[in-house]
Amino acid sequence: MSRTLKESVIAVIYGGRSAEREVSLQSGPLVAEGLRSKGYQVIELDLYGPGKNLDPVVQLQSIDFDFAFIALHGGEGEDGRVQALLEMLDKPYSGSSPLACGLAMDKVLTKRFWRGIGIPTPAYLSFVGQADADVIETKMAYPVIVKPSREGSTIGINKAVNRLELDEALLKALEYDSDILVEEFVDGPEFTITVIDDVAYPAIGLKPAPDHKLYDYEAKYVADDTEYLLPCGLNSDDENELQMLALDAYRSLGCSGWGRVDIMRDQAGVFWVLEVNTAPGMTTHSLVPMAAKYVGIDYASLVENIAKNAWDQVGRH
């Protein structure tokens, strides 16, 4: 590219129409503010915001920009559709390719792939439409985790310890997706690992308050009593193993630029990969800025690094 990123106009795209819209409405303005503080020209686009045309192509074509920072979470902002539109418009953007985003967003497809190549991930059953609770009880032992296959931010996720809770969890998951994932419960601590420019950052240990059965949406974005452990509490060898596993899982899906990998450890000390997030939250409660801050990178520098890495990658190709 002949121009530098500083000479270009960055569109921060946020909002969207997924169940994570409210989170994205927090992330987007913060990203825009961080980039502006570094001297960049920024336009904000609240995709599907009030009074906006419902055609995303029209919305993207309504503004003049050179690069897109994607601060959308879930839905078409994280499943590759917006990324594909940007490629059709010949606009470079932050984060992974459409194919990598789509694969990572679909938990069932991701787990099938990981099981095939040897990435450790909890045992599961998948269903299209109404799940058969009798089949689940025959093949899996309680407790189990029930998730919509294509949602993020632990939206629609529930733990079930008996048939009544299982039936309720299956109905709840169907509110968000027709494809349902029922997963073996891993009894142990949860960790999340930020990856930026193919580098794994220090792991964060997640410890929800006792009244939260899971590190769920409320624990992530609402509660102030969730504990974030940095350092994560592992010894150096175990944390290195955790980081390498996160990188393997991230790279295996073809992810690039930045993302976050969620992993649990069972009572025997075995790590199990849950999912990869290709457009993680960037709110005041979010984990990527927390990991960056721990290694001395402030919020504005973090979003600048993500944008510059993406811009430079396009320039190199």
PDB file of N, CA, C and O in Angstrom, residues 145-172:
ATOM      1  N   ILE A 145     -22.924 -29.519  29.875  1.00  0.00           N
ATOM      2  CA  ILE A 145     -23.050 -28.118  29.473  1.00  0.00           C
ATOM      3  C   ILE A 145     -23.820 -28.071  28.159  1.00  0.00           C
ATOM      4  O   ILE A 145     -23.501 -28.814  27.216  1.00  0.00           O
ATOM      5  N   VAL A 146     -24.820 -27.229  28.098  1.00  0.00           N
ATOM      6  CA  VAL A 146     -25.632 -27.076  26.887  1.00  0.00           C
ATOM      7  C   VAL A 146     -25.378 -25.688  26.309  1.00  0.00           C
ATOM      8  O   VAL A 146     -25.469 -24.688  27.020  1.00  0.00           O
ATOM      9  N   LYS A 147     -25.068 -25.630  24.997  1.00  0.00           N
ATOM     10  CA  LYS A 147     -24.722 -24.368  24.347  1.00  0.00           C
ATOM     11  C   LYS A 147     -25.399 -24.264  22.989  1.00  0.00           C
ATOM     12  O   LYS A 147     -25.523 -25.270  22.281  1.00  0.00           O
ATOM     13  N   PRO A 148     -25.788 -23.061  22.579  1.00  0.00           N
ATOM     14  CA  PRO A 148     -26.072 -22.844  21.157  1.00  0.00           C
ATOM     15  C   PRO A 148     -24.757 -22.984  20.403  1.00  0.00           C
ATOM     16  O   PRO A 148     -23.711 -22.538  20.897  1.00  0.00           O
ATOM     17  N   SER A 149     -24.773 -23.580  19.242  1.00  0.00           N
ATOM     18  CA  SER A 149     -23.522 -23.822  18.525  1.00  0.00           C
ATOM     19  C   SER A 149     -22.871 -22.539  18.031  1.00  0.00           C
ATOM     20  O   SER A 149     -21.648 -22.444  17.969  1.00  0.00           O
ATOM     21  N   ARG A 150     -23.692 -21.530  17.680  1.00  0.00           N
ATOM     22  CA  ARG A 150     -23.126 -20.347  17.017  1.00  0.00           C
ATOM     23  C   ARG A 150     -23.463 -19.065  17.750  1.00  0.00           C
ATOM     24  O   ARG A 150     -23.960 -18.110  17.166  1.00  0.00           O
ATOM     25  N   GLU A 151     -23.186 -19.056  19.045  1.00  0.00           N
ATOM     26  CA  GLU A 151     -23.281 -17.828  19.830  1.00  0.00           C
ATOM     27  C   GLU A 151     -21.991 -17.648  20.602  1.00  0.00           C
ATOM     28  O   GLU A 151     -21.240 -18.599  20.817  1.00  0.00           O
ATOM     29  N   GLY A 152     -21.747 -16.414  21.053  1.00  0.00           N
ATOM     30  CA  GLY A 152     -20.567 -16.132  21.847  1.00  0.00           C
ATOM     31  C   GLY A 152     -20.942 -15.539  23.183  1.00  0.00           C
ATOM     32  O   GLY A 152     -22.119 -15.472  23.556  1.00  0.00           O
ATOM     33  N   SER A 153     -19.921 -15.104  23.924  1.00  0.00           N
ATOM     34  CA  SER A 153     -20.117 -14.475  25.236  1.00  0.00           C
ATOM     35  C   SER A 153     -20.930 -15.350  26.186  1.00  0.00           C
ATOM     36  O   SER A 153     -21.636 -14.850  27.046  1.00  0.00           O
ATOM     37  N   THR A 154     -20.808 -16.674  26.007  1.00  0.00           N
ATOM     38  CA  THR A 154     -21.549 -17.646  26.830  1.00  0.00           C
ATOM     39  C   THR A 154     -23.048 -17.364  26.861  1.00  0.00           C
ATOM     40  O   THR A 154     -23.736 -17.692  27.822  1.00  0.00           O
ATOM     41  N   ILE A 155     -23.576 -16.742  25.810  1.00  0.00           N
ATOM     42  CA  ILE A 155     -25.013 -16.496  25.719  1.00  0.00           C
ATOM     43  C   ILE A 155     -25.734 -17.815  25.443  1.00  0.00           C
ATOM     44  O   ILE A 155     -25.344 -18.580  24.565  1.00  0.00           O
ATOM     45  N   GLY A 156     -26.778 -18.072  26.213  1.00  0.00           N
ATOM     46  CA  GLY A 156     -27.567 -19.277  26.026  1.00  0.00           C
ATOM     47  C   GLY A 156     -26.949 -20.534  26.585  1.00  0.00           C
ATOM     48  O   GLY A 156     -27.468 -21.629  26.392  1.00  0.00           O
ATOM     49  N   ILE A 157     -25.836 -20.415  27.318  1.00  0.00           N
ATOM     50  CA  ILE A 157     -25.155 -21.574  27.868  1.00  0.00           C
ATOM     51  C   ILE A 157     -25.674 -21.865  29.268  1.00  0.00           C
ATOM     52  O   ILE A 157     -25.912 -20.956  30.057  1.00  0.00           O
ATOM     53  N   ASN A 158     -25.865 -23.153  29.568  1.00  0.00           N
ATOM     54  CA  ASN A 158     -26.327 -23.557  30.897  1.00  0.00           C
ATOM     55  C   ASN A 158     -25.735 -24.903  31.284  1.00  0.00           C
ATOM     56  O   ASN A 158     -25.487 -25.761  30.430  1.00  0.00           O
ATOM     57  N   LYS A 159     -25.534 -25.058  32.564  1.00  0.00           N
ATOM     58  CA  LYS A 159     -25.091 -26.327  33.129  1.00  0.00           C
ATOM     59  C   LYS A 159     -26.314 -27.081  33.632  1.00  0.00           C
ATOM     60  O   LYS A 159     -27.193 -26.492  34.269  1.00  0.00           O
ATOM     61  N   ALA A 160     -26.383 -28.376  33.344  1.00  0.00           N
ATOM     62  CA  ALA A 160     -27.504 -29.202  33.785  1.00  0.00           C
ATOM     63  C   ALA A 160     -26.993 -30.366  34.623  1.00  0.00           C
ATOM     64  O   ALA A 160     -26.061 -31.076  34.213  1.00  0.00           O
ATOM     65  N   VAL A 161     -27.609 -30.562  35.784  1.00  0.00           N
ATOM     66  CA  VAL A 161     -27.204 -31.653  36.672  1.00  0.00           C
ATOM     67  C   VAL A 161     -28.292 -32.719  36.800  1.00  0.00           C
ATOM     68  O   VAL A 161     -28.088 -33.726  37.471  1.00  0.00           O
ATOM     69  N   ASN A 162     -29.441 -32.495  36.150  1.00  0.00           N
ATOM     70  CA  ASN A 162     -30.521 -33.479  36.178  1.00  0.00           C
ATOM     71  C   ASN A 162     -31.419 -33.262  34.965  1.00  0.00           C
ATOM     72  O   ASN A 162     -31.203 -32.339  34.177  1.00  0.00           O
ATOM     73  N   ARG A 163     -32.440 -34.107  34.828  1.00  0.00           N
ATOM     74  CA  ARG A 163     -33.293 -34.061  33.625  1.00  0.00           C
ATOM     75  C   ARG A 163     -34.064 -32.750  33.530  1.00  0.00           C
ATOM     76  O   ARG A 163     -34.204 -32.182  32.437  1.00  0.00           O
ATOM     77  N   LEU A 164     -34.562 -32.266  34.649  1.00  0.00           N
ATOM     78  CA  LEU A 164     -35.310 -31.025  34.616  1.00  0.00           C
ATOM     79  C   LEU A 164     -34.435 -29.884  34.101  1.00  0.00           C
ATOM     80  O   LEU A 164     -34.849 -29.115  33.216  1.00  0.00           O
ATOM     81  N   GLU A 165     -33.226 -29.763  34.630  1.00  0.00           N
ATOM     82  CA  GLU A 165     -32.325 -28.698  34.183  1.00  0.00           C
ATOM     83  C   GLU A 165     -31.887 -28.914  32.733  1.00  0.00           C
ATOM     84  O   GLU A 165     -31.703 -27.948  31.990  1.00  0.00           O
ATOM     85  N   LEU A 166     -31.748 -30.168  32.328  1.00  0.00           N
ATOM     86  CA  LEU A 166     -31.384 -30.454  30.943  1.00  0.00           C
ATOM     87  C   LEU A 166     -32.478 -29.990  29.987  1.00  0.00           C
ATOM     88  O   LEU A 166     -32.192 -29.323  28.978  1.00  0.00           O
ATOM     89  N   ASP A 167     -33.718 -30.328  30.282  1.00  0.00           N
ATOM     90  CA  ASP A 167     -34.827 -29.903  29.423  1.00  0.00           C
ATOM     91  C   ASP A 167     -34.891 -28.381  29.328  1.00  0.00           C
ATOM     92  O   ASP A 167     -35.093 -27.818  28.240  1.00  0.00           O
ATOM     93  N   GLU A 168     -34.703 -27.702  30.451  1.00  0.00           N
ATOM     94  CA  GLU A 168     -34.739 -26.236  30.461  1.00  0.00           C
ATOM     95  C   GLU A 168     -33.569 -25.663  29.657  1.00  0.00           C
ATOM     96  O   GLU A 168     -33.733 -24.697  28.896  1.00  0.00           O
ATOM     97  N   ALA A 169     -32.390 -26.261  29.815  1.00  0.00           N
ATOM     98  CA  ALA A 169     -31.205 -25.767  29.104  1.00  0.00           C
ATOM     99  C   ALA A 169     -31.341 -25.951  27.599  1.00  0.00           C
ATOM    100  O   ALA A 169     -30.928 -25.086  26.812  1.00  0.00           O
ATOM    101  N   LEU A 170     -31.911 -27.057  27.175  1.00  0.00           N
ATOM    102  CA  LEU A 170     -32.094 -27.308  25.746  1.00  0.00           C
ATOM    103  C   LEU A 170     -33.054 -26.297  25.135  1.00  0.00           C
ATOM    104  O   LEU A 170     -32.823 -25.785  24.025  1.00  0.00           O
ATOM    105  N   LEU A 171     -34.126 -25.990  25.839  1.00  0.00           N
ATOM    106  CA  LEU A 171     -35.073 -24.992  25.351  1.00  0.00           C
ATOM    107  C   LEU A 171     -34.427 -23.613  25.283  1.00  0.00           C
ATOM    108  O   LEU A 171     -34.658 -22.852  24.336  1.00  0.00           O
ATOM    109  N   LYS A 172     -33.627 -23.290  26.293  1.00  0.00           N
ATOM    110  CA  LYS A 172     -32.951 -21.986  26.319  1.00  0.00           C
ATOM    111  C   LYS A 172     -31.982 -21.853  25.149  1.00  0.00           C
ATOM    112  O   LYS A 172     -31.930 -20.812  24.480  1.00  0.00           O
TER     113      LYS A 172
END
